[in-house]
Amino acid sequence: MNRMNATPPRNRFTLAGMLAQREMLLLAAVIILLGAIATRFPSFLLPGNLANVFNDTAILLILVIGQMVVILTRAIDLSTAANLALTGMICALLNAAYPDLPLAALILVAALSGLVLGAINGLLVWKLGMPSIVVTLGTLTIYRGLAFLISGGRWVNAHEMSASFLGFPRAEIFGLPVLSWLSLIVLALAWFGFKRLTVGRDFYAVGGNPTAAVYVGIDVGRTRFIAFCLAGLLSGISGYLWVSRYAVAYVDIANGFELDVIAACVIGGISIAGGIGSVGGAILGALFLGIIKNALPVINVSPFWQMAISGAIIIIAVIINVRAERSQGRRILRQPAPGAVTQGA
Amino acid sequence: MTDTASHRHIPDRLERPWQRLAKSWEALLFVVLVAIFAINCVTSPFFLDPWNLSDATFDFTEKAIMALAMTFLIIAGEIDLSVAAIIALASTAMGAAAQSGAGNAELVAIGLGVGLLCGAFNGWLVTGLRLPSIIATIGTMSLFRGIAYVVLGDQVYKGYPADFAYFGQGYVFWAFSFEFVTFLALAVIAGIVLHRTIFGRVIYAIGNNPLGARFSGIRVTRVKFILFLLTGLASGLAAVMLTSRLGATRPSIAFGWELQVVTMVVLGGVNIQGGSGSILGVVIAAFVMGLVTFGLGLLNVPGIVMSIIIGLMLIAVIALPIVARRLLHQRKAA
């Protein structure tokens, strides 16, 4: 492909080298974190418990991949959690009203409605050229409001949901719940897509230097649109998974979770200025948050500390990331002017 | 956006001031405001009452005061998403002080002081460590509110001195509340500073081209730091008013307000990417949002439905001019 020439081969080698280094740093941080917890509670490191922690972080992992695609293209999606709440509510209401509907149909509905919601974001950004932060700020309130409208504010509880609806993410294959497997599949697909597919490389090029991307023949707007569609699709699937896992659907589920998702991306080294980031980093960023969330109750720290701790971690992570980005340019298409990195298009 | 190269249309002569005014964002917003006012008058018999209208202002003045400061920050190309969390932290600090018997003056000083400190911390992260403000303030948003949660947990601070209620509930004269009068005064000051002083022009310069501004001898980082301080201070002031109005502090106080404040600023015609906007627009936008919310409240519309309308307004108000301009261009080209 002609477009792939956008990545100079020499740069790619050093890129890979540095990516490995960054991920190693984060991996070391995760291991130190686990070690620190283990000094007080060795049983935290038992494979069974680690699998639980992973399963607990699975939805965050899926959402982080969606957000990562959007952030790579130098945009941001604040409507992730609202999308999840709306699609989750649609699924739960459908299941409560028509218990005989096959599960596959419900998951399809969730995925498609998530996709449509993401596409609305993407169209507004692409066709009208509106800043993504404004668009998703608006759709964030609209989507959650719609979840209220279709449910009338009522809760859908576990006893209204069918057994297969609740059982699917919990079913175990080779000792791991389906939920964990699903997130592993998403991660594997993302890894392959970012490395091997043209559109995967396009995401990096568009975020790294939109102007150069145009000269290389990439449709920046369309690529962003695809990114928002993917993020919407993953949010939609997560909507079903969330409602099924916690066995309840109401308007405020996952309220504010979009910030956790963005935080995991930032901790994972995905640059908010676009064009930089890897699936490995995203995984480690999400796991880092997931481990802390699971460890706090274990080491007897009040859950009220969680917000302050994750805030402090976000700040520290972004300080480290910004330093690293400044000392070594890591984008595949370099942007000459360092200004205007605060807000994506 | 960077890829759609816009060719500039250079007119033979400048438009007259009134022509520019008629085509301006502020004029459009004002028409919307009048329409909403009229609709409210028709749909609810309780709307057009001075005391009722005065009640309506309470709901948005605190947000509007923060929006004034946020306007400066966004025009300069930065953003502060931690404003609501600053309220939570400042209010918690005031609550703790009130428990140990602090008086009015101390409480106000603590509220404003905590706001200023938080603003300074944000400013240091953005200008000192050169972090992107959107991410730095997402971090401090968790940090500030997180500290409030650590201190308070599921507890509530009550027991503020009786006369502390004045800042959120008192009236200066007739139906004009202390909150509303303060907002109007600050709006006038903000308008003069932004549109009539060198400092104001400097902010536009920074927003349009930070590098160019630096080469023109503008101390970009210092100005940005001051703007973060101002936003922190405004949040501290909002914390004093809100705490006084509610008479209690929970760590969840003002949750989600940051998005409403940003919505207000963007609705007011400020470019989210910096460089343009006016105080007048933001002030009208504050009234529009306040009256829509209040009018729907009189009609017993639930709050979450109002938020749908606010969200739609935010998108429509930005999308419509773009669509209109595009249709106009097509007609010209044809």
XYZ file of C-alpha atoms in Angstrom:
679
model
C 0.000 0.000 0.000
C 1.141 3.455 -0.885
C -0.144 4.963 2.307
C 2.079 2.852 4.481
C 5.008 4.865 3.239
C 3.828 7.505 5.682
C 5.926 5.628 8.204
C 9.598 5.966 7.437
C 11.138 2.537 8.011
C 14.059 3.825 10.050
C 11.754 5.612 12.444
C 9.695 2.520 12.947
C 12.521 0.562 14.459
C 13.312 3.202 17.029
C 9.579 3.605 17.602
C 9.238 -0.056 18.453
C 12.247 0.165 20.715
C 10.892 3.092 22.634
C 7.414 1.639 22.850
C 8.885 -1.447 24.445
C 10.763 0.727 26.900
C 7.661 2.694 27.889
C 5.603 -0.431 28.342
C 8.374 -2.027 30.376
C 8.331 0.999 32.680
C 4.594 0.690 33.162
C 4.844 -3.064 33.576
C 7.445 -2.521 36.271
C 5.067 -0.087 38.002
C 2.262 -2.657 37.891
C 4.569 -5.374 39.284
C 5.812 -3.076 42.064
C 2.201 -2.251 42.882
C 1.327 -5.951 43.049
C 4.444 -6.627 45.137
C 3.540 -3.867 47.585
C 0.065 -5.313 48.004
C 1.510 -8.824 48.354
C 3.740 -7.822 51.273
C 0.577 -7.304 53.305
C -1.756 -9.762 51.606
C 0.102 -12.521 49.741
C -3.181 -14.161 48.766
C -3.893 -11.198 46.458
C -1.390 -12.738 44.030
C -3.134 -16.127 43.811
C -4.035 -16.876 40.183
C -7.707 -17.137 41.070
C -7.733 -13.659 42.594
C -5.737 -12.139 39.737
C -8.254 -13.651 37.319
C -11.001 -11.986 39.347
C -9.213 -8.655 39.153
C -8.840 -9.076 35.404
C -12.507 -9.970 35.025
C -13.398 -6.918 37.081
C -11.356 -4.743 34.719
C -12.625 -6.414 31.527
C -15.269 -3.797 30.671
C -12.811 -0.973 31.350
C -10.346 -2.685 28.989
C -12.921 -2.856 26.186
C -13.891 0.790 26.656
C -10.251 1.873 26.816
C -9.639 0.379 23.364
C -12.573 2.382 21.968
C -11.375 5.575 23.608
C -7.822 4.906 22.464
C -8.879 4.806 18.805
C -10.620 8.159 19.173
C -7.771 9.795 21.100
C -5.236 8.531 18.548
C -7.031 10.588 15.890
C -6.662 13.687 18.084
C -10.275 13.710 19.231
C -11.969 12.706 22.479
C -15.177 10.853 23.307
C -16.797 11.974 26.555
C -20.044 10.142 25.736
C -18.666 6.600 26.248
C -20.334 5.980 29.596
C -23.610 7.616 28.530
C -23.639 5.432 25.419
C -23.083 2.415 27.680
C -25.949 3.463 29.956
C -28.365 3.955 27.056
C -27.531 0.720 25.215
C -27.519 -1.183 28.498
C -30.970 0.190 29.257
C -32.246 -0.725 25.769
C -31.005 -4.308 26.257
C -32.435 -4.628 29.736
C -35.850 -3.269 28.727
C -35.985 -5.534 25.678
C -35.047 -8.515 27.786
C -37.616 -7.653 30.440
C -40.367 -7.132 27.861
C -39.548 -10.105 25.592
C -37.778 -12.752 27.700
C -37.893 -15.188 24.756
C -35.757 -13.006 22.497
C -32.510 -14.912 21.821
C -29.422 -13.512 23.505
C -27.580 -13.140 20.224
C -30.285 -10.755 19.006
C -29.960 -8.685 22.178
C -26.200 -8.431 21.863
C -26.635 -7.458 18.225
C -29.090 -4.746 19.256
C -26.613 -3.487 21.854
C -23.738 -3.436 19.379
C -25.802 -1.755 16.667
C -27.342 0.893 18.911
C -23.898 1.655 20.303
C -22.607 1.915 16.761
C -25.387 4.327 15.788
C -24.733 6.524 18.822
C -21.027 6.553 18.002
C -21.793 7.322 14.363
C -23.863 10.354 15.417
C -20.807 11.697 17.268
C -18.621 10.870 14.299
C -20.923 12.486 11.739
C -21.124 15.730 13.710
C -17.340 15.814 13.981
C -16.766 14.808 10.367
C -19.480 16.571 8.383
C -19.894 19.699 10.480
C -16.313 19.997 11.654
C -17.410 20.535 15.250
C -14.799 20.030 17.996
C -15.232 16.515 19.385
C -15.167 17.713 22.983
C -18.213 19.919 22.347
C -20.086 17.254 20.384
C -19.590 14.539 22.980
C -20.264 16.935 25.844
C -23.664 17.466 24.241
C -24.376 13.837 23.373
C -23.216 12.782 26.853
C -26.201 14.527 28.404
C -28.539 13.620 25.537
C -27.771 9.864 25.619
C -28.168 9.635 29.375
C -31.343 11.680 29.143
C -32.689 9.261 26.536
C -31.941 6.375 28.902
C -34.239 8.151 31.361
C -36.920 8.767 28.732
C -37.123 5.169 27.498
C -37.121 3.735 31.026
C -39.233 6.422 32.680
C -36.567 6.519 35.380
C -37.362 3.006 36.588
C -34.835 0.319 37.478
C -34.672 -3.007 35.681
C -33.719 -5.529 38.349
C -32.193 -8.985 38.217
C -35.499 -10.846 38.632
C -36.817 -9.240 35.421
C -33.838 -10.458 33.395
C -33.730 -13.911 31.794
C -31.277 -16.546 32.968
C -29.320 -16.580 29.717
C -29.106 -12.760 29.732
C -27.483 -12.849 33.166
C -25.525 -16.062 32.696
C -23.632 -15.388 29.483
C -20.753 -13.190 30.772
C -20.416 -15.466 33.811
C -20.199 -18.765 31.916
C -16.698 -20.185 32.246
C -14.548 -21.453 29.383
C -11.164 -22.930 30.361
C -11.573 -21.480 33.827
C -12.112 -17.880 32.678
C -15.515 -16.176 32.454
C -16.812 -15.230 28.992
C -16.504 -11.570 29.996
C -12.731 -11.958 30.323
C -12.533 -13.854 27.040
C -14.495 -11.142 25.255
C -12.098 -8.458 26.443
C -9.142 -10.634 25.400
C -10.672 -10.998 21.916
C -11.190 -7.239 21.646
C -7.597 -6.635 22.746
C -6.229 -9.159 20.251
C -8.278 -7.677 17.410
C -7.163 -4.170 18.381
C -3.527 -5.228 18.501
C -3.816 -6.789 15.056
C -5.764 -3.867 13.624
C -3.371 -1.191 14.831
C -0.344 -3.125 13.618
C -1.506 -4.665 10.380
C -4.537 -2.888 8.937
C -4.261 0.245 6.814
C -7.034 1.913 8.762
C -5.181 1.105 11.973
C -2.123 2.967 10.747
C -4.376 5.766 9.454
C -5.541 6.451 13.017
C -1.947 7.139 14.039
C -1.213 9.255 10.962
C -4.355 11.388 11.377
C -3.562 12.146 14.999
C 0.170 12.544 14.555
C -0.119 15.183 11.854
C -3.510 15.785 10.223
C -2.098 18.067 7.535
C 0.509 15.581 6.424
C -2.101 12.815 6.569
C -4.154 14.695 3.967
C -1.114 14.984 1.688
C -0.529 11.276 2.051
C -4.067 10.672 0.847
C -5.876 9.895 4.083
C -9.353 11.322 4.603
C -8.938 12.781 8.094
C -12.640 13.357 8.732
C -13.652 9.910 7.552
C -10.943 8.275 9.665
C -12.200 10.145 12.744
C -15.735 9.044 11.858
C -14.591 5.414 11.772
C -12.864 5.919 15.124
C -16.076 7.215 16.707
C -18.060 4.338 15.183
C -15.629 1.808 16.669
C -15.762 3.514 20.061
C -19.567 3.496 19.897
C -19.661 -0.164 18.926
C -17.439 -1.132 21.859
C -19.470 1.046 24.244
C -22.640 -0.655 23.013
C -21.269 -4.135 23.659
C -20.043 -2.936 27.054
C -23.566 -1.671 27.745
C -24.937 -5.198 27.608
C -21.956 -6.600 29.534
C -22.260 -3.987 32.295
C -25.988 -4.482 32.825
C -25.620 -8.252 32.769
C -22.609 -8.298 35.086
C -24.094 -6.010 37.728
C -27.585 -7.465 37.119
C -29.271 -4.079 37.246
C -30.010 -1.275 34.797
C -30.837 2.292 35.785
C -30.205 5.744 34.352
C -27.071 6.509 36.345
C -25.064 3.336 35.714
C -21.402 4.037 34.985
C -21.928 7.736 35.730
C -18.581 9.486 35.304
C -16.927 6.279 34.082
C -15.777 8.090 30.914
C -13.189 9.838 33.063
C -11.855 6.499 34.365
C -11.560 5.363 30.755
C -9.661 8.488 29.721
C -7.517 8.191 32.849
C -6.566 4.609 31.950
C -5.608 5.787 28.450
C -3.442 8.572 29.847
C -1.758 6.287 32.376
C -1.178 3.850 29.517
C 0.809 6.458 27.648
C -1.733 7.361 24.975
C -1.058 10.977 24.120
C -4.070 13.260 24.337
C -2.485 15.215 21.472
C -3.054 12.210 19.224
C -0.865 9.849 17.253
C 0.897 8.121 20.144
C -0.151 5.002 22.017
C -0.146 1.246 21.987
C -2.572 -1.508 22.904
C -0.030 -2.841 25.411
C 0.094 0.521 27.154
C -3.691 0.769 27.192
C -3.950 -2.689 28.788
C -1.424 -1.815 31.474
C -3.109 1.538 32.146
C -6.481 -0.116 32.644
C -5.015 -2.932 34.767
C -3.184 -0.390 36.921
C -6.492 1.300 37.785
C -8.231 -2.063 38.133
C -5.642 -3.415 40.563
C -5.803 -0.306 42.737
C -9.580 -0.421 42.802
C -9.530 -4.076 43.854
C -6.660 -3.733 46.298
C -7.954 -0.810 48.363
C -10.612 -2.795 50.222
C -8.160 -5.676 50.678
C -5.502 -3.544 52.382
C -8.210 -1.912 54.496
C -8.164 1.511 52.934
C -11.537 3.211 52.880
C -13.028 3.167 49.378
C -13.418 6.926 49.781
C -9.668 7.162 49.090
C -10.030 5.707 45.640
C -10.978 8.915 43.855
C -8.147 10.956 45.355
C -5.617 8.211 44.630
C -6.648 7.780 41.017
C -6.565 11.573 40.611
C -3.005 11.689 41.944
C -2.002 8.779 39.697
C -3.446 10.469 36.607
C -1.444 13.613 37.346
C 1.789 11.690 37.975
C 1.280 9.536 34.877
C 0.636 12.495 32.630
C 3.697 14.305 34.001
C 5.860 11.283 33.171
C 4.263 10.870 29.737
C 4.606 14.508 28.739
C 8.278 14.480 29.755
C 8.900 11.370 27.685
C 7.075 12.750 24.652
C 9.014 15.975 24.796
C 12.450 14.404 24.969
C 11.852 12.002 22.097
C 9.428 12.588 19.235
C 7.500 9.405 18.858
C 4.807 10.184 16.362
C 4.994 8.498 13.025
C 4.283 11.833 11.341
C 5.940 14.693 13.151
C 4.081 17.907 13.775
C 6.305 20.972 13.461
C 4.502 23.356 15.829
C 4.260 22.264 19.452
C 1.310 24.580 20.210
C -2.389 23.795 20.485
C -2.095 20.391 22.056
C -4.664 20.989 24.726
C -7.829 20.402 22.778
C -8.358 17.891 20.043
C -10.350 18.751 16.947
C -10.636 21.068 10.335
C -7.049 21.708 9.490
C -7.584 19.937 6.193
C -10.431 22.087 4.924
C -8.497 25.094 3.766
C -10.878 28.056 3.910
C -10.350 30.685 1.260
C -11.010 34.092 2.670
C -13.628 36.455 1.329
C -12.305 40.010 1.422
C -15.078 42.631 1.248
C -14.731 45.972 -0.536
C -15.643 47.818 2.604
C -16.270 46.949 6.205
C -19.783 46.330 7.404
C -21.408 49.044 9.474
C -21.309 48.410 13.237
C -25.072 47.766 13.413
C -24.823 45.291 10.561
C -22.115 43.413 12.378
C -24.148 43.525 15.569
C -27.257 42.191 13.819
C -25.324 39.262 12.395
C -23.481 38.540 15.606
C -23.768 35.474 17.784
C -24.916 37.648 20.676
C -27.861 38.972 18.633
C -28.908 35.424 17.731
C -28.661 34.354 21.362
C -30.630 37.394 22.435
C -33.441 36.480 20.039
C -33.412 32.964 21.507
C -33.540 34.452 25.004
C -36.518 36.685 24.149
C -38.289 33.734 22.534
C -37.739 31.562 25.610
C -38.937 34.369 27.841
C -42.082 34.772 25.744
C -42.767 31.023 25.653
C -42.334 30.859 29.417
C -44.792 33.728 29.908
C -47.397 31.978 27.782
C -47.001 28.467 29.162
C -46.867 29.247 32.866
C -48.977 31.847 34.652
C -46.483 31.836 37.539
C -43.488 32.819 35.438
C -43.842 36.591 35.163
C -43.531 37.498 38.811
C -40.526 39.454 40.098
C -39.943 37.147 43.065
C -40.339 34.097 40.921
C -37.856 35.452 38.396
C -35.543 36.281 41.270
C -35.779 32.660 42.420
C -34.877 31.601 38.889
C -31.556 33.428 39.093
C -30.351 31.416 42.109
C -30.073 28.296 40.047
C -27.552 29.607 37.552
C -25.648 32.526 39.108
C -23.022 30.330 40.771
C -22.362 28.491 37.508
C -22.423 31.780 35.610
C -19.771 33.288 37.883
C -17.504 30.326 37.125
C -18.395 30.627 33.451
C -17.113 34.225 33.420
C -13.669 33.082 34.546
C -13.810 30.007 32.317
C -14.463 32.332 29.363
C -11.059 33.946 29.860
C -9.403 30.553 30.176
C -11.039 29.044 27.093
C -10.338 32.117 24.969
C -6.681 31.725 25.981
C -6.811 28.159 24.632
C -6.925 26.306 27.943
C -9.720 24.672 29.931
C -10.360 23.828 33.573
C -12.526 20.775 34.191
C -11.831 20.795 37.926
C -14.038 23.803 38.796
C -16.820 21.738 40.353
C -14.294 19.677 42.300
C -12.768 22.920 43.619
C -16.224 23.808 44.945
C -16.352 20.449 46.727
C -12.920 20.915 48.313
C -13.469 24.572 49.250
C -16.861 23.768 50.721
C -15.379 20.885 52.716
C -12.674 23.158 54.081
C -15.291 25.736 55.040
C -17.378 23.023 56.699
C -14.401 21.818 58.731
C -13.664 25.393 59.794
C -17.292 25.994 60.733
C -17.166 22.927 63.014
C -14.375 24.553 64.991
C -16.354 27.765 65.268
C -15.025 29.966 62.479
C -16.935 33.181 61.809
C -18.199 34.591 58.533
C -15.021 36.410 57.561
C -12.884 33.324 58.167
C -15.275 31.097 56.229
C -15.276 33.370 53.201
C -11.498 33.732 53.382
C -11.092 29.954 53.570
C -13.459 29.369 50.642
C -11.711 31.901 48.433
C -8.270 30.806 49.661
C -8.828 27.128 48.876
C -10.152 28.101 45.438
C -7.059 30.210 44.836
C -4.734 27.399 45.979
C -6.459 24.867 43.726
C -6.239 27.311 40.830
C -2.553 27.817 41.547
C -1.993 24.054 41.529
C -3.763 23.714 38.168
C -1.814 26.668 36.835
C 1.463 25.158 37.994
C 0.668 21.824 36.327
C -0.216 23.509 33.035
C 2.331 26.316 32.890
C 5.110 24.947 35.093
C 5.079 21.314 34.029
C 3.513 22.090 30.643
C 0.775 19.452 30.853
C -2.223 19.638 28.508
C -4.856 21.417 30.614
C -7.722 19.101 29.686
C -5.911 16.077 31.124
C -4.254 17.858 34.043
C -7.616 19.169 35.223
C -9.323 15.792 34.758
C -6.653 14.571 37.179
C -7.108 17.414 39.665
C -10.867 17.003 39.342
C -10.530 13.488 40.809
C -7.890 14.667 43.263
C -9.789 17.665 44.687
C -13.136 15.884 44.982
C -11.295 12.777 46.159
C -9.816 14.732 49.080
C -13.310 15.962 49.925
C -14.455 12.317 49.982
C -11.479 11.294 52.138
C -12.309 14.016 54.672
C -16.084 13.628 54.676
C -16.817 10.077 53.505
C -20.568 9.720 53.742
C -20.819 12.455 56.386
C -22.327 15.929 56.079
C -21.028 19.223 57.463
C -23.797 21.383 58.841
C -23.925 24.013 61.520
C -22.784 27.052 59.622
C -23.268 30.331 61.498
C -26.780 31.707 61.057
C -25.756 34.914 59.279
C -23.550 32.935 56.862
C -26.756 32.269 54.920
C -26.634 35.824 53.530
C -24.156 34.990 50.742
C -26.456 32.433 49.171
C -29.890 33.490 50.337
C -29.743 37.196 51.136
C -31.063 40.136 49.119
C -29.239 43.367 48.443
C -32.435 45.284 47.701
C -35.972 44.253 46.758
C -35.844 41.051 44.649
C -32.163 41.387 43.745
C -30.236 38.688 45.562
C -26.654 39.061 46.746
C -25.683 36.280 44.315
C -27.320 37.973 41.331
C -25.942 41.439 42.074
C -22.451 39.968 42.544
C -22.767 38.152 39.230
C -23.854 41.315 37.392
C -21.018 43.330 38.917
C -18.454 40.651 38.044
C -19.878 40.395 34.514
C -19.376 44.138 33.981
C -15.827 43.947 35.352
C -15.040 40.865 33.254
C -16.445 42.568 30.151
C -14.327 45.669 30.686
C -11.167 43.667 31.395
C -11.616 41.349 28.415
C -12.756 43.894 25.845
C -11.255 47.193 26.973
C -7.838 46.457 28.473
C -4.461 45.344 27.203
C -4.702 42.261 29.416
C -7.870 41.303 27.545
C -6.286 41.728 24.116
C -3.334 39.662 25.276
C -5.696 36.789 26.102
C -7.079 36.765 22.557
C -3.535 36.887 21.177
C -2.521 33.889 23.265
C -5.593 31.936 22.209
C -5.040 32.620 18.534
C -1.329 31.928 18.449
C 0.572 31.198 21.653
C 3.911 31.045 19.884
C 3.301 34.303 18.036
C 2.182 35.910 21.288
C 5.411 34.776 22.971
C 7.485 36.258 20.150
C 5.533 39.502 20.539
C 6.823 39.780 24.082
C 3.728 38.529 25.866
C 4.448 36.479 28.983
C 2.209 33.644 27.908
C 2.820 31.306 30.830
C 2.370 34.061 33.411
C -0.931 35.192 31.874
C -2.177 31.616 31.707
C -1.176 31.072 35.333
C -3.148 34.185 36.333
C -6.170 32.895 34.424
C -6.048 29.569 36.297
C -5.812 31.552 39.559
C -8.875 33.577 38.536
C -10.841 30.449 37.656
C -9.897 28.923 41.020
C -10.940 32.129 42.799
C -14.279 32.213 40.955
C -14.867 28.597 41.940
C -14.033 29.496 45.542
C -16.583 32.310 45.404
C -19.151 29.938 43.903
C -18.345 27.525 46.747
C -19.060 30.211 49.353
C -22.389 31.031 47.709
C -23.488 27.453 47.114
C -22.509 26.322 50.626
C -24.333 29.270 52.087
C -27.394 28.596 49.926
C -27.551 24.886 50.788
C -26.407 25.303 54.382
C -24.633 21.958 54.211
C -21.615 20.323 52.590
C -21.523 16.863 51.077
C -18.566 15.635 49.011
C -20.914 15.234 46.042
C -21.748 18.958 46.077
C -21.921 20.549 42.594
C -21.291 17.179 40.932
C -21.128 17.446 37.134
C -21.186 21.243 37.123
C -17.976 21.501 35.128
C -19.775 20.284 32.024
C -22.630 22.738 32.549
C -20.183 25.605 32.965
C -18.337 24.656 29.787
C -21.685 24.302 28.001
C -22.608 27.807 29.121
C -19.354 29.240 27.783
C -19.569 27.421 24.448
C -23.247 28.336 24.081
C -22.143 31.923 24.608
C -20.192 31.742 21.372
C -16.719 31.203 22.766
C -14.598 29.051 20.484
C -13.655 25.925 22.452
C -10.300 25.962 20.674
C -9.582 29.463 21.890
C -9.108 32.846 20.290
C -12.618 34.236 20.136
C -15.691 34.933 22.213
C -17.269 37.656 24.292
C -18.484 38.173 27.849
C -21.834 39.491 26.593
C -22.456 36.207 24.783
C -21.678 34.152 27.869
C -23.905 36.327 30.055
C -26.831 35.925 27.632
C -26.117 32.179 27.435
C -26.255 31.991 31.233
C -29.706 33.599 31.175
C -30.851 31.316 28.346
C -29.793 28.199 30.254
C -31.213 29.496 33.514
C -34.586 30.429 32.034
C -34.936 27.199 30.049
C -34.248 25.171 33.180
C -36.535 27.266 35.345
C -39.364 27.451 32.806
C -39.316 23.686 32.306
C -39.203 23.259 36.071
C -42.423 25.278 36.377
C -43.954 22.849 33.882
C -42.822 19.921 36.057
C -40.362 18.621 33.488
C -37.812 16.357 35.214
C -34.253 17.621 35.466
C -32.789 14.951 33.253
C -35.107 15.903 30.380
C -33.894 19.472 30.758
C -30.362 18.202 30.383
C -31.367 16.607 27.050
C -32.643 19.985 25.920
C -29.450 21.721 27.081
C -27.378 19.106 25.242
C -29.419 19.504 22.063
C -29.139 23.273 22.368
C -25.381 23.064 22.694
C -25.063 21.000 19.531
C -27.766 22.813 17.540
C -26.508 26.254 18.389
C -23.053 25.380 17.073
C -24.176 23.208 14.167
C -26.850 25.519 12.748
C -24.533 28.432 11.851
C -22.129 25.975 10.196
C -24.950 24.449 8.148
C -26.358 27.893 7.305
C -22.949 29.170 6.203
C -22.444 26.107 4.038
C -25.845 26.515 2.355
C -25.077 30.208 1.759
C -21.724 29.329 0.202
C -23.343 26.775 -2.066
C -25.821 29.350 -3.296
C -23.049 31.857 -3.945
C -20.975 29.291 -5.786
C -23.919 28.210 -7.951
